Structure formats: structure tokens, C-alpha cells
Tab-separated table of C-alpha atoms and ligand atoms in Angstrom:
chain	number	residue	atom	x	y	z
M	122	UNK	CA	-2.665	-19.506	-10.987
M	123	UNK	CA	0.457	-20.755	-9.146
M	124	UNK	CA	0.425	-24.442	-8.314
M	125	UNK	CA	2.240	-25.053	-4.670
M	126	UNK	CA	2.006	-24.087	-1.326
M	127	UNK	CA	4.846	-22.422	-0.123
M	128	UNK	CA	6.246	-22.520	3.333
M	129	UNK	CA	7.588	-19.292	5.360
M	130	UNK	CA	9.027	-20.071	8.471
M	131	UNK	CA	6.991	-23.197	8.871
M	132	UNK	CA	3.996	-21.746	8.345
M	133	UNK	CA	1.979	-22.936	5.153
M	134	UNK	CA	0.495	-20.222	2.900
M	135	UNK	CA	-1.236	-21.452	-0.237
M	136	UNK	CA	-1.867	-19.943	-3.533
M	137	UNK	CA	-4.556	-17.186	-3.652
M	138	UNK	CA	-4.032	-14.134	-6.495
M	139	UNK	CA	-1.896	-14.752	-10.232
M	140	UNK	CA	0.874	-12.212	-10.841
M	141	UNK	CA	-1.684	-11.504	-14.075
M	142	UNK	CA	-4.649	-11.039	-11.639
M	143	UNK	CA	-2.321	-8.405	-9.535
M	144	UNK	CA	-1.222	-7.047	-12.245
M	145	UNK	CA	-4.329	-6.068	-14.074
M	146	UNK	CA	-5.652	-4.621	-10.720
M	147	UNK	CA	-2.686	-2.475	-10.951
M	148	UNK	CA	-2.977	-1.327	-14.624
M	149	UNK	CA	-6.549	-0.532	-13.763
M	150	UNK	CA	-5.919	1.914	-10.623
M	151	UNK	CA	-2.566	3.636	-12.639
M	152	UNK	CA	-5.322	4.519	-15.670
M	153	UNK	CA	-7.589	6.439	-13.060
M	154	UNK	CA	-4.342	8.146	-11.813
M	155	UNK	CA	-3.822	9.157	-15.749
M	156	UNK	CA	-6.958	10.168	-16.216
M	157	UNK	CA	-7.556	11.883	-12.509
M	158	UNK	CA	-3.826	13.929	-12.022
M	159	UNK	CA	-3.596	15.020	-15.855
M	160	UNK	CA	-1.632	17.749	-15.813
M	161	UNK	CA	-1.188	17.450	-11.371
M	162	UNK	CA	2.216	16.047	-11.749
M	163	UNK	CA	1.391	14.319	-8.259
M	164	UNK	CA	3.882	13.278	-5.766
M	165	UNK	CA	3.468	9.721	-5.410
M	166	UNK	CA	4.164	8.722	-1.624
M	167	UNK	CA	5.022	4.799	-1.496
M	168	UNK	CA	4.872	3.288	2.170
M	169	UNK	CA	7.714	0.832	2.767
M	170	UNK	CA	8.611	-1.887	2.928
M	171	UNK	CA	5.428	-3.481	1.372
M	172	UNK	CA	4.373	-1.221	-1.180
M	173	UNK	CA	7.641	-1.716	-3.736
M	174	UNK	CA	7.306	-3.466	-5.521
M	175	UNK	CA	3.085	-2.775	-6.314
M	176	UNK	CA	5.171	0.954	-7.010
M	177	UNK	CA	7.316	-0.171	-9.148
M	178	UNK	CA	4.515	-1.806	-11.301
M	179	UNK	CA	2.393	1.134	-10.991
M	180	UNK	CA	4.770	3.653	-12.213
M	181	UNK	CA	5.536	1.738	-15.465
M	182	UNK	CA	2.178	2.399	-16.532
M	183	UNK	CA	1.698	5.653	-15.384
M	184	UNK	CA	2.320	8.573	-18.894
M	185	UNK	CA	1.634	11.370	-16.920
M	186	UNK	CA	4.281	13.742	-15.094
M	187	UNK	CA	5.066	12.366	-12.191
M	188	UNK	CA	7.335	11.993	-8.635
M	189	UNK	CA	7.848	9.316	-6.399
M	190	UNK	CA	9.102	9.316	-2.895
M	191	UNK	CA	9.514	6.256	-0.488
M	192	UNK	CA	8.976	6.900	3.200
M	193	UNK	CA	8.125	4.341	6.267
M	194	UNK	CA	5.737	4.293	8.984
M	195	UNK	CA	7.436	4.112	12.366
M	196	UNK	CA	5.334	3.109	15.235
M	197	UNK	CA	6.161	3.265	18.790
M	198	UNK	CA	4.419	3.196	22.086
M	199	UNK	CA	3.311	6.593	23.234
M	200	UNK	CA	1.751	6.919	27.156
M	201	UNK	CA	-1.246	5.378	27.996
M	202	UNK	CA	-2.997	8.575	27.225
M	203	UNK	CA	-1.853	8.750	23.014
M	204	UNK	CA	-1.675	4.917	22.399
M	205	UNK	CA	0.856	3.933	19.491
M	206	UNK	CA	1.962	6.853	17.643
M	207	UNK	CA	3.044	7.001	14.340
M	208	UNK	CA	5.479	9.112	12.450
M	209	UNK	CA	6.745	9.293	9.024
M	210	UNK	CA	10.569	8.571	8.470
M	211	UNK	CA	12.103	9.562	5.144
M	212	UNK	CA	10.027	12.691	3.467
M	213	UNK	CA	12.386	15.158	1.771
M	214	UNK	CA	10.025	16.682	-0.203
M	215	UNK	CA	8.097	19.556	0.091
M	216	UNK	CA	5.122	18.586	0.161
M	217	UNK	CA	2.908	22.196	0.729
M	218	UNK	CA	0.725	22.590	-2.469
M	219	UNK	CA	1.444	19.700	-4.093
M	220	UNK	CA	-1.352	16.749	-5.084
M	221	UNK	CA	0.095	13.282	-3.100
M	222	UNK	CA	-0.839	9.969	-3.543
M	223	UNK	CA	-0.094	7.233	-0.476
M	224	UNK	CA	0.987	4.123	-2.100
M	225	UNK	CA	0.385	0.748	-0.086
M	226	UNK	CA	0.105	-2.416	-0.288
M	227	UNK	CA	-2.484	-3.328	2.170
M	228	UNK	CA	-5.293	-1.486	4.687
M	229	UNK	CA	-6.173	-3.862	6.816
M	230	UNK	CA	-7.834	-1.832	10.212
M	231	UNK	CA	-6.653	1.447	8.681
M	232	UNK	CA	-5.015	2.465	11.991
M	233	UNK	CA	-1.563	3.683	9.721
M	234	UNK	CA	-3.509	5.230	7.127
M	235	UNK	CA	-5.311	7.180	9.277
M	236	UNK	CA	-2.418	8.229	10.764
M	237	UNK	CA	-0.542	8.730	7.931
M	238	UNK	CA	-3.568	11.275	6.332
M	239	UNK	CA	-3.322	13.119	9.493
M	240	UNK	CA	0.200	13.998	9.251
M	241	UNK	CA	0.001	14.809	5.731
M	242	UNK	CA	-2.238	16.448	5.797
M	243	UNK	CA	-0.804	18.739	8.342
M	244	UNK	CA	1.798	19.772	5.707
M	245	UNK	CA	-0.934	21.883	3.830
M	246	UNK	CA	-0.515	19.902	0.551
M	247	UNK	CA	-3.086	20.961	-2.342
M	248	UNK	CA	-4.643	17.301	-1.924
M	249	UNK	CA	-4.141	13.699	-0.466
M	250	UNK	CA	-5.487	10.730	-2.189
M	251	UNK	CA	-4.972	7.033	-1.010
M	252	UNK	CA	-3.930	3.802	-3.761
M	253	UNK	CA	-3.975	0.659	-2.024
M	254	UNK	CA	-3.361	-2.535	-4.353
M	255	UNK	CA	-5.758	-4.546	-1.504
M	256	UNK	CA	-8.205	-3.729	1.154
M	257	UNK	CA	-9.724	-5.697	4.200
M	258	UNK	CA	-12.994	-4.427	4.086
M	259	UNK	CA	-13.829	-6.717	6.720
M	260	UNK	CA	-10.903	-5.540	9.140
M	261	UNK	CA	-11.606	-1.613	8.658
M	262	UNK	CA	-12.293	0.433	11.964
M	263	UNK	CA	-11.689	3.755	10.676
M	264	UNK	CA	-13.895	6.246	8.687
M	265	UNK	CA	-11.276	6.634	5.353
M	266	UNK	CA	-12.071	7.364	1.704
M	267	UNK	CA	-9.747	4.861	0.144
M	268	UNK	CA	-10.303	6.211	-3.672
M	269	UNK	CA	-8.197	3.690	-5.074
M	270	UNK	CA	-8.333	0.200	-4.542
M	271	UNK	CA	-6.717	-2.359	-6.526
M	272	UNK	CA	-8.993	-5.678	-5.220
M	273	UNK	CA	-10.787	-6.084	-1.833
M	274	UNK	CA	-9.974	-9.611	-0.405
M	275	UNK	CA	-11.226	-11.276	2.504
M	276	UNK	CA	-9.957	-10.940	6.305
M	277	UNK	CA	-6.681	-13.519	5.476
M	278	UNK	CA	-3.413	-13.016	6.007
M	279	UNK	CA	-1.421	-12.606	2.573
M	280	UNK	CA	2.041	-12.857	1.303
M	281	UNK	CA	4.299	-12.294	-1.672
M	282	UNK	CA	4.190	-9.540	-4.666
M	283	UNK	CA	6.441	-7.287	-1.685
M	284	UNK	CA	4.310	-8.278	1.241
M	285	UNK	CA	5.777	-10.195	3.973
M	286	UNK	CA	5.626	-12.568	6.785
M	287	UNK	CA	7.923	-11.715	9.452
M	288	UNK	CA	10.789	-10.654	6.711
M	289	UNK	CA	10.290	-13.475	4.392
M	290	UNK	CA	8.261	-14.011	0.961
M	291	UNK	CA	8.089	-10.462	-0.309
M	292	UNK	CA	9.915	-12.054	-3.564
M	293	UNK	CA	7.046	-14.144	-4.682
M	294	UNK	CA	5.323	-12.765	-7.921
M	295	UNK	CA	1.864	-14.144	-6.801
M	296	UNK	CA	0.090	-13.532	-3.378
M	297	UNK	CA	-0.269	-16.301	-1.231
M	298	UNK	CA	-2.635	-16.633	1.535
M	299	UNK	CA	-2.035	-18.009	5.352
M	300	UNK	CA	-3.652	-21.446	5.552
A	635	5GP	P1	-3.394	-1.445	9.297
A	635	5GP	O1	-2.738	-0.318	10.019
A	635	5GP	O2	-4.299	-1.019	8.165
A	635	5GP	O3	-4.091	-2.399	10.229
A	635	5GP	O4	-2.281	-2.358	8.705
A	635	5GP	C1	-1.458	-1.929	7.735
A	635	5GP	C2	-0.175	-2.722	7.685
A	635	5GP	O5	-0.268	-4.021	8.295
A	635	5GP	C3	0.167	-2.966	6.260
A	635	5GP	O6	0.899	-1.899	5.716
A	635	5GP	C4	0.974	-4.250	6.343
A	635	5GP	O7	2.312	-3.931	6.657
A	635	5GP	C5	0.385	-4.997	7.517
A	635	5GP	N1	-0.596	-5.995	7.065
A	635	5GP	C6	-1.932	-5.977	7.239
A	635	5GP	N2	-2.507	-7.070	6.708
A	635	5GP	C7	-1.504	-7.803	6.163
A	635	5GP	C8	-1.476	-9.056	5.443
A	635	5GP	O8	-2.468	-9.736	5.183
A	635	5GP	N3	-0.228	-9.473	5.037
A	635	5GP	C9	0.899	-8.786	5.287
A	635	5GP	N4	2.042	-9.302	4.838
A	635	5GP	N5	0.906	-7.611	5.956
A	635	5GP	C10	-0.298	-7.121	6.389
């Protein structure tokens, strides 16, 4: 377990999850992609900016056939009517017929993720699957079947291994939380 708090634009965030305790969440959702896409060659969808560098991890211990594709999630403020809409920026693929998997780093209310399904879906792939390295049980107001979750934590704000407060501390190895 890191030692220090660390501060991010003054704001304090102390030491929650090891690098080792990340990490074996990740090894443990990558062997239920092995076993589950066997033979899928899946098109692995990673949501940026957040979900790097839990990608890059993941796809070292994937030893299936495999793609990966980085998009973002671009919100903006539809009319009153439609709320925030979302759209994806950045897929080139085809994605009609072929098995995806979202990569992110975090669902906290699930208001992107539902989004994100809906448009995908949309596409006509063969299937859509969700791998989140953490959930916020607590903070979810949508219906979604998250099938892969790396650890549940608690409604706190987190930092580091890619995740970010306003720009800063994505290059931590651990995850910090806001204190
Ligand atoms: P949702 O749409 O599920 O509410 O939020 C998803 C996005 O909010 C995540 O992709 C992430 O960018 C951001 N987010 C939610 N919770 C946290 C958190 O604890 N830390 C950081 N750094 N970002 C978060």
C-alpha cells in the first residue's frame, strides 16, 4: 500500500487501492474475457481518457485474438426536452456483427454507459458486453448489466492508475481517494 497523501490542485487525496490490488482485479476480469470470447476475436472498445491505461494492462494478459479501438464520450447540452446528449467521437471500425467490449475505468451513475450501449448498440453488432475496472454501486441510477467488474468501491471520489482530477494524477500507479 502506498504511504503519502498526495496533493492535486490543493486538494488532498489519500492512499486507497495498491498497484498489486488493481492489478490482480485486472488479471481476474482479462481471464473471463479468455475464457468468455474464445474464438470471438472481440473488438475491445476503450473509453478515453480514463480507461488507458486499465487497457493497456488488460490487453497484456489477454491470449486470445483480439482488437482494440479507443474512442471518447462527448457530452453536450441538448434542449430542455433531450437533456445532455452523448455521442461517440473516434470509431473507425465496423462494428456490425462483431462481439465489443466497452472498456472503462469507472461507472459511477451510469448515465455514459447507458448512453454509450444505446448507440452501440444501434450499429447492429453481434453483442455488447461492459468491463469496468471499478463500480459505484452506491451512485448507480440506471438499470445496466455491468458483466465485468474489476472491484466495487464505495461512493468516493478516486484518482490515479489513468483516472483524473481535473487533468491531473492520471500518472499515479495506485488509486487514491478524495479526503
Ligand atoms: P457516470 O456517467 O457513470 O456517472 O460517470 C462516468 C465518468 O465520470 C467516468 O468515466 C469518469 O470519467 C467520471 N468519474 C466518475 N467517478 C469518478 C471518480 O471517482 N474519479 C474520477 N477521476 N472520475 C470519475
Amino acid at each position: 500500500m502506498p504511504q503519502a497523501t498526495i496533493s492535486l490542485h490543493n486538494k488532498a487525496f489519500a492512499p486507497y487501492l495498491s498497484e498489486a490490488q488493481l492489478i490482480a482485479a485486472v488479471r481476474a476480469v482479462a481471464q473471463q474475457l479468455n475464457r468468455d470470447y474464445a474464438g470471438k476475436k472481440p473488438l475491445l472498445l476503450a473509453v478515453l481518457n480514463g480507461s488507458f491505461m486499465f487497457a493497456s494492462d488488460l490487453m497484456k494478459e489477454l491470449t486470445i485474438d483480439c482488437e482494440i479501438s479507443f474512442i471518447r464520450v462527448a457530452s453536450y447540452q441538448g434542449t430542455s426536452s433531450t437533456g445532455e446528449i452523448k455521442e461517440i467521437l473516434g470509431l473507425q471500425e465496423a462494428v456490425e456483427g462483431r462481439h465489443l467490449v466497452v472498456l472503462e475505468d469507472i461507472v459511477d451513475t451510469g448515465h455514459t454507459m447507458k448512453a454509450l450501449l444505446a448507440q452501440l448498440q444501434a450499429k447492429q453488432p453481434a453483442s455488447v458486453e461492459v468491463a469496468t475496472l471499478l463500480i459505484k454501486p452506491e451512485c448507480l441510477q440506471h438499470q445496466l448489466d455491468i458483466k465485468y467488474q474489476g472491484l466495487a468501491i464505495p461512493n468516493d471520489f478516486v484518482v490515479g492508475y489513468g483516472l483524473d482530477y481535473d487533468g491531473l494524477g492520471r500518472n499515479y500507479r495506485d488509486l487514491y481517494r478524495a479526503v
